[in-house]
C-alpha cells in the first residue's frame, strides 16, 4: 500500500472515529438530561413527549452509527480492494473508452454503490420512523420514489456526465474551468425547472384554498416585497408526519410551499411567522450567498481534480493506470476517486458551514420578529415544530456544531426575546 493510500485510509477512519465519538458524546449528554424535563422546557413539553423525544434521538443515533460503520467499511473495500480498477478494465474491454462509455461507467458505479444502502433506507422509514409514529409511506410509494430517482438520474445525470467528458477532450489542460462552468449552468437550470417539472413527480402541489390564511400570507408577501405567484400546499403527509415550509425556484417560477402537516399543526399567526422567516432568507439574500459558496466550492473541487489527474502517484495508490492525456478514460478515475474521498475532508469543514448557516437563521428570525412586530408567534411555531417532530432539545454543543445547521430551540428563543 502506497504512502498516499495509507493517508487516505487514515482520513477515512479518522472521519468515522470522530463521527462515532461525537454521536456517543451526544447520546451520553441526552441521557444525562433524560430523567426529567429540564426546567427551561417545562412550559413547552410534557414528560411523556419529552421521554419520547429522548428515545427517538437515541434510536436515530444508534441506527446512524450502524449505517455509518457499514458505509465506511464499504468505502474502504471499494477503494482498497482493487475492485474499481478491475471494473474499469473490464468495462473498457467490453464497451470501449468513448465518452458515452465512460459516462455510462460513472453512472453504473453510482447506481451500484447506492444499492447496499437500500436496506438501511427501508429500515429507517418502515421500522424506525414507523415506531415513533412518523411514517405514512407505503411500500409502493417508497419503491416508486427510488425508481423515479433512478430515471431522473439517467435522464439528467448521464447526458451531463457525457457533456462534461466531451468538453474535457475538447478543451485540454483548462478542462476543469469549462467543466465547472457547465456544472454551474446545470445547477442554475435545475433551480429553475425543479419547481415546475421535477418536484411534482414526487409530490402533489395544490394552491392554498381561499380563506383567511391565504389572504393573510399573500398580504405578508406583498407587505415584505416578496414576489410570488403561488402559495402551494404539498402533500407531505403521504410520506411522513414531519412538517416544513420553504420557498423554491426564482423569477416567475418562485413559489412558497407549505407542508399540509405544517398547516394542520400551527395557528394562522404562527404560519405567518414561519413564512416571514422564510421570506427573511430571501430578503437577506441568503440563498444567493449559499449558492455563491456552493459555486466557489465546486470550482475548488474541479481545480483539485485537475491537479490530481496529473499525478501518477494518485492513480497508482488505488490501482489505476496513469495516462498523461485529456481523454475521458484518463480523467474518469480521478473524478471517481475524488468523489469517493471528498467526504473524509468535507466533514471537517461542516462546523464552519454550520456557523454561517446559523447566522442566517438568526437573521431570518430577526426579520420575522420585525415583520410580525412581536416574537411570540414564531416562538410558538418553533416550540410546536420541535415538539411535534420530537426534536432533540438537549444536543451536546460539540455535536450540534457538526450536525445542526439551525440553532437549538433555546438559542433561537433567547435571540428572539432579546431582539438579537
mmCIF file of C-alpha atoms in Angstrom:
data_model
loop_
_atom_site.group_PDB
_atom_site.id
_atom_site.type_symbol
_atom_site.label_atom_id
_atom_site.label_comp_id
_atom_site.label_asym_id
_atom_site.label_seq_id
_atom_site.Cartn_x
_atom_site.Cartn_y
_atom_site.Cartn_z
ATOM 1 C CA UNK A 1 0.000 0.000 0.000
ATOM 2 C CA UNK A 2 1.420 3.365 -1.036
ATOM 3 C CA UNK A 3 2.013 6.259 1.357
ATOM 4 C CA UNK A 4 -0.939 8.189 -0.038
ATOM 5 C CA UNK A 5 -3.225 5.159 0.209
ATOM 6 C CA UNK A 6 -2.294 4.868 3.890
ATOM 7 C CA UNK A 7 -3.006 8.581 4.398
ATOM 8 C CA UNK A 8 -6.358 8.210 2.628
ATOM 9 C CA UNK A 9 -7.240 5.220 4.808
ATOM 10 C CA UNK A 10 -6.394 7.157 7.971
ATOM 11 C CA UNK A 11 -8.508 10.101 6.777
ATOM 12 C CA UNK A 12 -11.496 7.821 6.180
ATOM 13 C CA UNK A 13 -11.091 6.048 9.515
ATOM 14 C CA UNK A 14 -10.458 9.368 11.254
ATOM 15 C CA UNK A 15 -13.739 10.775 9.973
ATOM 16 C CA UNK A 16 -15.582 7.647 11.074
ATOM 17 C CA UNK A 17 -13.952 7.676 14.529
ATOM 18 C CA UNK A 18 -14.742 11.369 15.006
ATOM 19 C CA UNK A 19 -18.362 10.834 13.975
ATOM 20 C CA UNK A 20 -18.714 7.830 16.276
ATOM 21 C CA UNK A 21 -17.206 9.771 19.183
ATOM 22 C CA UNK A 22 -19.491 12.754 18.545
ATOM 23 C CA UNK A 23 -22.621 10.612 18.474
ATOM 24 C CA UNK A 24 -21.627 8.773 21.651
ATOM 25 C CA UNK A 25 -20.886 12.118 23.315
ATOM 26 C CA UNK A 26 -24.311 13.377 22.301
ATOM 27 C CA UNK A 27 -26.036 10.198 23.487
ATOM 28 C CA UNK A 28 -24.445 10.496 26.935
ATOM 29 C CA UNK A 29 -25.405 14.166 27.093
ATOM 30 C CA UNK A 30 -29.016 13.397 26.173
ATOM 31 C CA UNK A 31 -29.190 10.559 28.717
ATOM 32 C CA UNK A 32 -27.780 12.817 31.430
ATOM 33 C CA UNK A 33 -30.833 15.064 30.986
ATOM 34 C CA UNK A 34 -33.361 12.287 30.349
ATOM 35 C CA UNK A 35 -34.686 11.640 33.861
ATOM 36 C CA UNK A 36 -36.962 14.678 33.849
ATOM 37 C CA UNK A 37 -37.892 17.586 31.625
ATOM 38 C CA UNK A 38 -35.190 20.261 32.019
ATOM 39 C CA UNK A 39 -36.572 23.397 33.739
ATOM 40 C CA UNK A 40 -36.201 25.518 30.604
ATOM 41 C CA UNK A 41 -38.624 23.242 28.716
ATOM 42 C CA UNK A 42 -41.316 22.579 31.311
ATOM 43 C CA UNK A 43 -43.719 25.071 29.773
ATOM 44 C CA UNK A 44 -43.009 23.711 26.284
ATOM 45 C CA UNK A 45 -43.275 19.938 26.501
ATOM 46 C CA UNK A 46 -44.852 17.390 28.844
ATOM 47 C CA UNK A 47 -42.996 14.480 30.449
ATOM 48 C CA UNK A 48 -44.237 11.668 28.125
ATOM 49 C CA UNK A 49 -43.474 13.669 24.967
ATOM 50 C CA UNK A 50 -40.038 14.625 26.263
ATOM 51 C CA UNK A 51 -39.314 10.976 27.032
ATOM 52 C CA UNK A 52 -40.350 10.014 23.509
ATOM 53 C CA UNK A 53 -38.095 12.713 22.054
ATOM 54 C CA UNK A 54 -35.175 11.252 24.038
ATOM 55 C CA UNK A 55 -35.986 7.739 22.816
ATOM 56 C CA UNK A 56 -36.311 8.977 19.224
ATOM 57 C CA UNK A 57 -32.990 10.819 19.391
ATOM 58 C CA UNK A 58 -31.189 7.774 20.794
ATOM 59 C CA UNK A 59 -32.799 5.382 18.316
ATOM 60 C CA UNK A 60 -31.771 7.546 15.353
ATOM 61 C CA UNK A 61 -28.289 7.979 16.756
ATOM 62 C CA UNK A 62 -27.663 4.275 17.326
ATOM 63 C CA UNK A 63 -29.056 3.300 13.960
ATOM 64 C CA UNK A 64 -26.983 6.056 12.358
ATOM 65 C CA UNK A 65 -23.839 4.612 13.922
ATOM 66 C CA UNK A 66 -24.556 1.212 12.397
ATOM 67 C CA UNK A 67 -25.306 2.691 8.967
ATOM 68 C CA UNK A 68 -22.200 4.893 9.075
ATOM 69 C CA UNK A 69 -19.986 1.957 10.048
ATOM 70 C CA UNK A 70 -21.374 -0.030 7.118
ATOM 71 C CA UNK A 71 -20.873 2.862 4.683
ATOM 72 C CA UNK A 72 -17.303 3.352 5.896
ATOM 73 C CA UNK A 73 -16.486 -0.336 5.552
ATOM 74 C CA UNK A 74 -17.999 -0.390 2.064
ATOM 75 C CA UNK A 75 -15.948 2.661 1.065
ATOM 76 C CA UNK A 76 -12.728 1.058 2.328
ATOM 77 C CA UNK A 77 -13.440 -2.165 0.446
ATOM 78 C CA UNK A 78 -14.287 -0.317 -2.763
ATOM 79 C CA UNK A 79 -11.203 1.909 -2.609
ATOM 80 C CA UNK A 80 -8.544 -0.529 -1.419
ATOM 81 C CA UNK A 81 -9.577 -3.981 -2.660
ATOM 82 C CA UNK A 82 -8.753 -3.236 -6.290
ATOM 83 C CA UNK A 83 -12.363 -3.722 -7.391
ATOM 84 C CA UNK A 84 -12.579 -0.279 -9.027
ATOM 85 C CA UNK A 85 -9.607 -0.620 -11.408
ATOM 86 C CA UNK A 86 -10.694 -4.169 -12.260
ATOM 87 C CA UNK A 87 -14.222 -2.970 -13.007
ATOM 88 C CA UNK A 88 -12.774 -0.138 -15.093
ATOM 89 C CA UNK A 89 -10.610 -2.529 -17.113
ATOM 90 C CA UNK A 90 -13.483 -4.956 -17.670
ATOM 91 C CA UNK A 91 -15.787 -2.112 -18.705
ATOM 92 C CA UNK A 92 -13.364 -0.574 -21.187
ATOM 93 C CA UNK A 93 -12.578 -4.042 -22.537
ATOM 94 C CA UNK A 94 -16.260 -4.701 -23.158
ATOM 95 C CA UNK A 95 -17.567 -1.268 -24.148
ATOM 96 C CA UNK A 96 -14.515 0.748 -25.129
ATOM 97 C CA UNK A 97 -13.318 4.088 -23.772
ATOM 98 C CA UNK A 98 -15.543 6.509 -25.664
ATOM 99 C CA UNK A 99 -17.164 9.471 -23.954
ATOM 100 C CA UNK A 100 -20.519 7.677 -23.891
ATOM 101 C CA UNK A 101 -18.982 4.544 -22.421
ATOM 102 C CA UNK A 102 -17.108 6.460 -19.718
ATOM 103 C CA UNK A 103 -20.226 8.411 -18.744
ATOM 104 C CA UNK A 104 -22.129 5.132 -18.506
ATOM 105 C CA UNK A 105 -19.352 3.679 -16.326
ATOM 106 C CA UNK A 106 -19.599 6.538 -13.829
ATOM 107 C CA UNK A 107 -23.387 6.247 -13.800
ATOM 108 C CA UNK A 108 -23.219 2.464 -13.300
ATOM 109 C CA UNK A 109 -20.772 2.810 -10.402
ATOM 110 C CA UNK A 110 -23.051 5.380 -8.777
ATOM 111 C CA UNK A 111 -26.044 3.057 -9.059
ATOM 112 C CA UNK A 112 -24.056 0.054 -7.810
ATOM 113 C CA UNK A 113 -22.814 1.928 -4.744
ATOM 114 C CA UNK A 114 -26.336 3.089 -3.868
ATOM 115 C CA UNK A 115 -27.800 -0.429 -3.774
ATOM 116 C CA UNK A 116 -26.195 -1.611 -0.482
ATOM 117 C CA UNK A 117 -27.739 1.368 1.297
ATOM 118 C CA UNK A 118 -31.314 0.490 0.323
ATOM 119 C CA UNK A 119 -31.937 -1.875 3.273
ATOM 120 C CA UNK A 120 -30.850 0.889 5.645
ATOM 121 C CA UNK A 121 -33.177 3.364 3.939
ATOM 122 C CA UNK A 122 -36.002 0.852 4.226
ATOM 123 C CA UNK A 123 -35.330 0.195 7.905
ATOM 124 C CA UNK A 124 -35.139 3.905 8.706
ATOM 125 C CA UNK A 125 -38.510 4.523 7.044
ATOM 126 C CA UNK A 126 -40.533 1.432 7.886
ATOM 127 C CA UNK A 127 -39.069 0.472 11.253
ATOM 128 C CA UNK A 128 -37.566 3.493 12.989
ATOM 129 C CA UNK A 129 -39.944 6.186 11.717
ATOM 130 C CA UNK A 130 -42.875 3.771 11.997
ATOM 131 C CA UNK A 131 -42.017 3.019 15.617
ATOM 132 C CA UNK A 132 -42.338 6.687 16.556
ATOM 133 C CA UNK A 133 -45.467 7.325 14.530
ATOM 134 C CA UNK A 134 -43.954 9.421 11.745
ATOM 135 C CA UNK A 135 -44.090 7.064 8.779
ATOM 136 C CA UNK A 136 -47.070 7.322 6.449
ATOM 137 C CA UNK A 137 -45.275 5.960 3.375
ATOM 138 C CA UNK A 138 -46.431 2.783 1.682
ATOM 139 C CA UNK A 139 -44.031 0.314 0.133
ATOM 140 C CA UNK A 140 -45.396 1.278 -3.278
ATOM 141 C CA UNK A 141 -44.567 4.960 -2.779
ATOM 142 C CA UNK A 142 -41.129 4.088 -1.377
ATOM 143 C CA UNK A 143 -40.283 1.921 -4.385
ATOM 144 C CA UNK A 144 -41.707 4.418 -6.877
ATOM 145 C CA UNK A 145 -39.612 7.207 -5.352
ATOM 146 C CA UNK A 146 -36.462 5.221 -5.969
ATOM 147 C CA UNK A 147 -37.427 4.230 -9.488
ATOM 148 C CA UNK A 148 -38.251 7.849 -10.324
ATOM 149 C CA UNK A 149 -34.970 8.987 -8.793
ATOM 150 C CA UNK A 150 -33.051 6.475 -10.884
ATOM 151 C CA UNK A 151 -34.832 7.507 -14.082
ATOM 152 C CA UNK A 152 -34.201 11.191 -13.356
ATOM 153 C CA UNK A 153 -30.537 10.463 -12.732
ATOM 154 C CA UNK A 154 -30.381 8.642 -16.057
ATOM 155 C CA UNK A 155 -32.235 11.364 -17.977
ATOM 156 C CA UNK A 156 -30.348 14.281 -16.437
ATOM 157 C CA UNK A 157 -27.156 12.867 -14.968
ATOM 158 C CA UNK A 158 -25.948 10.729 -17.852
ATOM 159 C CA UNK A 159 -26.162 13.477 -20.516
ATOM 160 C CA UNK A 160 -24.460 15.877 -18.093
ATOM 161 C CA UNK A 161 -21.603 13.436 -17.483
ATOM 162 C CA UNK A 162 -21.224 12.825 -21.213
ATOM 163 C CA UNK A 163 -21.139 16.565 -21.916
ATOM 164 C CA UNK A 164 -18.508 17.200 -19.228
ATOM 165 C CA UNK A 165 -16.325 14.364 -20.511
ATOM 166 C CA UNK A 166 -16.647 15.595 -24.092
ATOM 167 C CA UNK A 167 -15.650 19.104 -23.003
ATOM 168 C CA UNK A 168 -12.606 17.617 -21.261
ATOM 169 C CA UNK A 169 -11.471 16.092 -24.544
ATOM 170 C CA UNK A 170 -12.163 19.322 -26.452
ATOM 171 C CA UNK A 171 -10.504 21.805 -24.108
ATOM 172 C CA UNK A 172 -7.397 20.028 -22.831
ATOM 173 C CA UNK A 173 -5.468 21.497 -19.890
ATOM 174 C CA UNK A 174 -8.146 24.028 -18.968
ATOM 175 C CA UNK A 175 -10.946 21.470 -18.996
ATOM 176 C CA UNK A 176 -11.729 21.986 -15.318
ATOM 177 C CA UNK A 177 -12.799 25.597 -15.866
ATOM 178 C CA UNK A 178 -15.147 24.600 -18.668
ATOM 179 C CA UNK A 179 -16.493 21.649 -16.685
ATOM 180 C CA UNK A 180 -17.088 23.915 -13.705
ATOM 181 C CA UNK A 181 -18.980 26.372 -15.903
ATOM 182 C CA UNK A 182 -21.195 23.582 -17.216
ATOM 183 C CA UNK A 183 -21.959 22.379 -13.695
ATOM 184 C CA UNK A 184 -22.864 25.905 -12.568
ATOM 185 C CA UNK A 185 -25.207 26.351 -15.523
ATOM 186 C CA UNK A 186 -26.777 22.971 -14.812
ATOM 187 C CA UNK A 187 -27.250 23.880 -11.144
ATOM 188 C CA UNK A 188 -28.983 27.127 -12.069
ATOM 189 C CA UNK A 189 -31.136 25.383 -14.675
ATOM 190 C CA UNK A 190 -32.154 22.780 -12.112
ATOM 191 C CA UNK A 191 -33.203 25.501 -9.676
ATOM 192 C CA UNK A 192 -35.338 26.997 -12.430
ATOM 193 C CA UNK A 193 -37.093 23.856 -13.635
ATOM 194 C CA UNK A 194 -37.323 21.818 -10.420
ATOM 195 C CA UNK A 195 -40.465 23.510 -9.017
ATOM 196 C CA UNK A 196 -42.403 23.067 -12.251
ATOM 197 C CA UNK A 197 -41.043 19.815 -13.679
ATOM 198 C CA UNK A 198 -39.269 17.705 -11.063
ATOM 199 C CA UNK A 199 -40.874 18.252 -7.671
ATOM 200 C CA UNK A 200 -44.401 17.447 -8.971
ATOM 201 C CA UNK A 201 -43.119 13.985 -9.916
ATOM 202 C CA UNK A 202 -42.819 13.161 -6.221
ATOM 203 C CA UNK A 203 -45.466 15.284 -4.531
ATOM 204 C CA UNK A 204 -48.799 16.876 -5.293
ATOM 205 C CA UNK A 205 -48.903 20.672 -5.100
ATOM 206 C CA UNK A 206 -52.243 22.443 -4.841
ATOM 207 C CA UNK A 207 -52.917 26.165 -4.402
ATOM 208 C CA UNK A 208 -53.707 27.165 -0.847
ATOM 209 C CA UNK A 209 -57.523 27.319 -0.649
ATOM 210 C CA UNK A 210 -59.271 30.677 -0.498
ATOM 211 C CA UNK A 211 -59.810 31.926 3.004
ATOM 212 C CA UNK A 212 -58.253 33.811 5.858
ATOM 213 C CA UNK A 213 -54.906 32.007 5.783
ATOM 214 C CA UNK A 214 -54.385 32.559 2.059
ATOM 215 C CA UNK A 215 -55.290 36.249 2.352
ATOM 216 C CA UNK A 216 -53.009 36.635 5.356
ATOM 217 C CA UNK A 217 -49.999 35.029 3.666
ATOM 218 C CA UNK A 218 -50.400 36.883 0.369
ATOM 219 C CA UNK A 219 -50.724 40.136 2.327
ATOM 220 C CA UNK A 220 -47.474 39.274 4.102
ATOM 221 C CA UNK A 221 -45.727 38.568 0.799
ATOM 222 C CA UNK A 222 -46.937 41.893 -0.608
ATOM 223 C CA UNK A 223 -46.022 43.808 2.547
ATOM 224 C CA UNK A 224 -42.481 42.447 2.563
ATOM 225 C CA UNK A 225 -41.893 42.794 -1.173
ATOM 226 C CA UNK A 226 -41.612 39.064 -1.776
ATOM 227 C CA UNK A 227 -42.611 38.349 -5.395
ATOM 228 C CA UNK A 228 -44.617 35.160 -5.642
ATOM 229 C CA UNK A 229 -47.427 33.959 -7.848
ATOM 230 C CA UNK A 230 -48.321 30.934 -5.814
ATOM 231 C CA UNK A 231 -48.620 29.637 -2.278
ATOM 232 C CA UNK A 232 -48.959 25.879 -2.510
ATOM 233 C CA UNK A 233 -49.814 23.047 -0.173
ATOM 234 C CA UNK A 234 -47.609 19.973 -0.547
ATOM 235 C CA UNK A 235 -48.932 16.556 0.418
ATOM 236 C CA UNK A 236 -46.021 15.777 2.721
ATOM 237 C CA UNK A 237 -48.383 13.698 4.848
ATOM 238 C CA UNK A 238 -48.359 10.893 2.282
ATOM 239 C CA UNK A 239 -44.784 10.106 3.340
ATOM 240 C CA UNK A 240 -44.325 11.435 6.863
ATOM 241 C CA UNK A 241 -45.896 13.361 9.724
ATOM 242 C CA UNK A 242 -42.855 15.624 9.879
ATOM 243 C CA UNK A 243 -43.543 19.197 8.757
ATOM 244 C CA UNK A 244 -41.755 22.003 6.941
ATOM 245 C CA UNK A 245 -42.122 25.129 4.812
ATOM 246 C CA UNK A 246 -39.874 26.577 2.116
ATOM 247 C CA UNK A 247 -39.755 28.694 -0.998
ATOM 248 C CA UNK A 248 -38.249 27.369 -4.163
ATOM 249 C CA UNK A 249 -37.281 28.491 -7.642
ATOM 250 C CA UNK A 250 -36.601 32.002 -8.825
ATOM 251 C CA UNK A 251 -38.037 34.519 -11.236
ATOM 252 C CA UNK A 252 -41.558 33.725 -12.326
ATOM 253 C CA UNK A 253 -41.130 30.139 -11.103
ATOM 254 C CA UNK A 254 -40.690 31.182 -7.454
ATOM 255 C CA UNK A 255 -43.332 29.835 -5.113
ATOM 256 C CA UNK A 256 -43.997 29.336 -1.417
ATOM 257 C CA UNK A 257 -44.622 25.760 -0.287
ATOM 258 C CA UNK A 258 -46.259 24.684 2.971
ATOM 259 C CA UNK A 259 -46.448 21.058 4.050
ATOM 260 C CA UNK A 260 -50.041 20.057 4.750
ATOM 261 C CA UNK A 261 -48.800 18.692 8.081
ATOM 262 C CA UNK A 262 -47.499 22.155 9.000
ATOM 263 C CA UNK A 263 -50.832 23.824 8.246
ATOM 264 C CA UNK A 264 -52.564 21.252 10.445
ATOM 265 C CA UNK A 265 -50.181 21.850 13.364
ATOM 266 C CA UNK A 266 -49.882 25.657 13.546
ATOM 267 C CA UNK A 267 -52.246 28.587 14.014
ATOM 268 C CA UNK A 268 -52.580 31.269 11.335
ATOM 269 C CA UNK A 269 -50.321 33.781 13.172
ATOM 270 C CA UNK A 270 -47.718 31.047 13.648
ATOM 271 C CA UNK A 271 -47.863 30.112 9.962
ATOM 272 C CA UNK A 272 -47.482 33.776 9.065
ATOM 273 C CA UNK A 273 -44.408 33.986 11.301
ATOM 274 C CA UNK A 274 -42.896 30.873 9.708
ATOM 275 C CA UNK A 275 -43.447 32.344 6.260
ATOM 276 C CA UNK A 276 -41.955 35.655 7.420
ATOM 277 C CA UNK A 277 -38.867 33.695 8.466
ATOM 278 C CA UNK A 278 -38.620 32.092 5.016
ATOM 279 C CA UNK A 279 -39.088 35.484 3.347
ATOM 280 C CA UNK A 280 -36.302 36.746 5.606
ATOM 281 C CA UNK A 281 -33.935 34.319 3.914
ATOM 282 C CA UNK A 282 -34.909 35.831 0.569
ATOM 283 C CA UNK A 283 -34.682 39.458 1.700
ATOM 284 C CA UNK A 284 -31.274 38.890 3.292
ATOM 285 C CA UNK A 285 -30.073 37.163 0.098
ATOM 286 C CA UNK A 286 -29.151 34.012 1.974
ATOM 287 C CA UNK A 287 -29.965 31.767 -0.974
ATOM 288 C CA UNK A 288 -27.635 33.732 -3.244
ATOM 289 C CA UNK A 289 -24.897 33.678 -0.618
ATOM 290 C CA UNK A 290 -25.206 29.930 -0.129
ATOM 291 C CA UNK A 291 -25.274 29.466 -3.885
ATOM 292 C CA UNK A 292 -22.081 31.505 -4.203
ATOM 293 C CA UNK A 293 -20.404 29.279 -1.612
ATOM 294 C CA UNK A 294 -21.559 26.175 -3.470
ATOM 295 C CA UNK A 295 -20.280 27.541 -6.773
ATOM 296 C CA UNK A 296 -16.936 28.518 -5.246
ATOM 297 C CA UNK A 297 -16.640 25.118 -3.600
ATOM 298 C CA UNK A 298 -17.257 23.347 -6.891
ATOM 299 C CA UNK A 299 -14.566 25.498 -8.538
ATOM 300 C CA UNK A 300 -12.054 24.451 -5.875
ATOM 301 C CA UNK A 301 -13.133 20.828 -6.302
ATOM 302 C CA UNK A 302 -12.638 20.869 -10.081
ATOM 303 C CA UNK A 303 -9.245 22.545 -9.669
ATOM 304 C CA UNK A 304 -8.245 19.818 -7.202
ATOM 305 C CA UNK A 305 -9.433 17.073 -9.559
ATOM 306 C CA UNK A 306 -7.490 18.624 -12.440
ATOM 307 C CA UNK A 307 -4.334 18.658 -10.321
ATOM 308 C CA UNK A 308 -4.827 15.087 -9.090
ATOM 309 C CA UNK A 309 -5.476 13.937 -12.659
ATOM 310 C CA UNK A 310 -1.860 14.885 -13.452
ATOM 311 C CA UNK A 311 -0.371 12.950 -10.523
ATOM 312 C CA UNK A 312 0.720 9.425 -11.317
ATOM 313 C CA UNK A 313 1.062 8.545 -7.608
ATOM 314 C CA UNK A 314 -2.636 9.309 -7.099
ATOM 315 C CA UNK A 315 -3.689 6.795 -9.726
ATOM 316 C CA UNK A 316 -1.172 4.158 -8.623
ATOM 317 C CA UNK A 317 -2.299 4.438 -4.996
ATOM 318 C CA UNK A 318 -5.655 2.918 -5.947
ATOM 319 C CA UNK A 319 -4.521 0.540 -8.689
ATOM 320 C CA UNK A 320 -5.352 2.599 -11.790
ATOM 321 C CA UNK A 321 -3.047 3.049 -14.747
ATOM 322 C CA UNK A 322 -1.916 6.623 -15.331
ATOM 323 C CA UNK A 323 -2.255 8.304 -18.739
ATOM 324 C CA UNK A 324 -0.932 11.830 -19.218
ATOM 325 C CA UNK A 325 -3.573 12.981 -21.681
ATOM 326 C CA UNK A 326 -7.007 14.551 -21.573
ATOM 327 C CA UNK A 327 -9.111 11.683 -22.835
ATOM 328 C CA UNK A 328 -12.266 10.759 -20.969
ATOM 329 C CA UNK A 329 -10.703 7.448 -19.926
ATOM 330 C CA UNK A 330 -7.702 9.266 -18.426
ATOM 331 C CA UNK A 331 -9.786 11.671 -16.326
ATOM 332 C CA UNK A 332 -12.632 9.400 -15.185
ATOM 333 C CA UNK A 333 -10.596 7.622 -12.454
ATOM 334 C CA UNK A 334 -9.665 10.990 -10.917
ATOM 335 C CA UNK A 335 -13.310 12.113 -10.972
ATOM 336 C CA UNK A 336 -14.463 8.879 -9.365
ATOM 337 C CA UNK A 337 -11.749 8.727 -6.700
ATOM 338 C CA UNK A 338 -12.229 12.360 -5.719
ATOM 339 C CA UNK A 339 -15.980 11.822 -5.330
ATOM 340 C CA UNK A 340 -15.348 8.860 -3.032
ATOM 341 C CA UNK A 341 -12.628 10.542 -0.954
ATOM 342 C CA UNK A 342 -14.055 14.042 -0.628
ATOM 343 C CA UNK A 343 -16.372 13.211 2.270
ATOM 344 C CA UNK A 344 -13.420 12.413 4.538
ATOM 345 C CA UNK A 345 -12.227 16.010 4.116
ATOM 346 C CA UNK A 346 -15.508 17.935 3.809
ATOM 347 C CA UNK A 347 -16.641 16.509 7.164
ATOM 348 C CA UNK A 348 -14.144 18.758 8.946
ATOM 349 C CA UNK A 349 -15.488 21.837 7.190
ATOM 350 C CA UNK A 350 -19.048 21.196 8.375
ATOM 351 C CA UNK A 351 -18.805 23.281 11.591
ATOM 352 C CA UNK A 352 -17.661 26.311 9.581
ATOM 353 C CA UNK A 353 -20.579 25.959 7.177
ATOM 354 C CA UNK A 354 -22.980 25.452 10.086
ATOM 355 C CA UNK A 355 -21.762 28.609 11.836
ATOM 356 C CA UNK A 356 -22.574 30.558 8.691
ATOM 357 C CA UNK A 357 -25.930 28.806 8.286
ATOM 358 C CA UNK A 358 -26.889 29.526 11.900
ATOM 359 C CA UNK A 359 -26.121 33.189 11.442
ATOM 360 C CA UNK A 360 -28.554 33.189 8.523
ATOM 361 C CA UNK A 361 -31.211 31.558 10.705
ATOM 362 C CA UNK A 362 -30.807 34.230 13.359
ATOM 363 C CA UNK A 363 -31.093 36.932 10.697
ATOM 364 C CA UNK A 364 -34.248 35.347 9.249
ATOM 365 C CA UNK A 365 -35.714 35.049 12.759
ATOM 366 C CA UNK A 366 -34.962 38.723 13.400
ATOM 367 C CA UNK A 367 -36.650 39.648 10.123
ATOM 368 C CA UNK A 368 -39.731 37.648 11.122
ATOM 369 C CA UNK A 369 -39.786 39.319 14.538
ATOM 370 C CA UNK A 370 -39.572 42.766 12.955
ATOM 371 C CA UNK A 371 -42.210 41.944 10.348
ATOM 372 C CA UNK A 372 -44.655 40.480 12.868
ATOM 373 C CA UNK A 373 -43.984 43.197 15.432
ATOM 374 C CA UNK A 374 -43.591 40.572 18.162
ATOM 375 C CA UNK A 375 -41.603 37.363 18.751
ATOM 376 C CA UNK A 376 -44.281 35.148 20.281
ATOM 377 C CA UNK A 377 -45.840 33.868 17.046
ATOM 378 C CA UNK A 378 -42.531 32.496 15.775
ATOM 379 C CA UNK A 379 -41.585 31.201 19.224
ATOM 380 C CA UNK A 380 -44.910 29.367 19.393
ATOM 381 C CA UNK A 381 -44.327 27.866 15.957
ATOM 382 C CA UNK A 382 -40.787 26.755 16.824
ATOM 383 C CA UNK A 383 -41.965 25.159 20.058
ATOM 384 C CA UNK A 384 -44.699 23.211 18.302
ATOM 385 C CA UNK A 385 -42.377 22.103 15.490
ATOM 386 C CA UNK A 386 -39.784 20.845 17.959
ATOM 387 C CA UNK A 387 -42.471 19.081 19.967
ATOM 388 C CA UNK A 388 -44.333 17.525 17.031
ATOM 389 C CA UNK A 389 -41.099 16.382 15.354
ATOM 390 C CA UNK A 390 -39.661 15.009 18.636
ATOM 391 C CA UNK A 391 -36.552 17.119 18.092
ATOM 392 C CA UNK A 392 -33.557 16.736 20.374
ATOM 393 C CA UNK A 393 -33.962 19.609 22.821
ATOM 394 C CA UNK A 394 -30.609 18.958 24.529
ATOM 395 C CA UNK A 395 -27.914 18.374 21.881
ATOM 396 C CA UNK A 396 -24.309 18.420 23.040
ATOM 397 C CA UNK A 397 -22.735 21.703 21.854
ATOM 398 C CA UNK A 398 -19.900 19.958 20.016
ATOM 399 C CA UNK A 399 -22.238 17.507 18.302
ATOM 400 C CA UNK A 400 -24.532 20.387 17.443
ATOM 401 C CA UNK A 401 -21.632 22.217 15.822
ATOM 402 C CA UNK A 402 -21.125 19.365 13.375
ATOM 403 C CA UNK A 403 -24.741 18.361 12.795
ATOM 404 C CA UNK A 404 -27.060 21.327 13.331
ATOM 405 C CA UNK A 405 -27.390 23.927 10.605
ATOM 406 C CA UNK A 406 -30.051 25.636 12.758
ATOM 407 C CA UNK A 407 -29.557 26.924 16.307
ATOM 408 C CA UNK A 408 -31.141 24.891 19.083
ATOM 409 C CA UNK A 409 -34.606 25.927 20.272
ATOM 410 C CA UNK A 410 -33.459 27.748 23.415
ATOM 411 C CA UNK A 411 -30.827 29.695 21.484
ATOM 412 C CA UNK A 412 -33.414 30.874 18.957
ATOM 413 C CA UNK A 413 -35.922 31.787 21.655
ATOM 414 C CA UNK A 414 -33.295 33.766 23.550
ATOM 415 C CA UNK A 415 -32.334 35.702 20.428
ATOM 416 C CA UNK A 416 -35.972 36.401 19.537
ATOM 417 C CA UNK A 417 -36.897 37.613 23.014
ATOM 418 C CA UNK A 418 -33.802 39.795 23.326
ATOM 419 C CA UNK A 419 -34.150 41.152 19.805
ATOM 420 C CA UNK A 420 -30.715 39.897 18.743
#
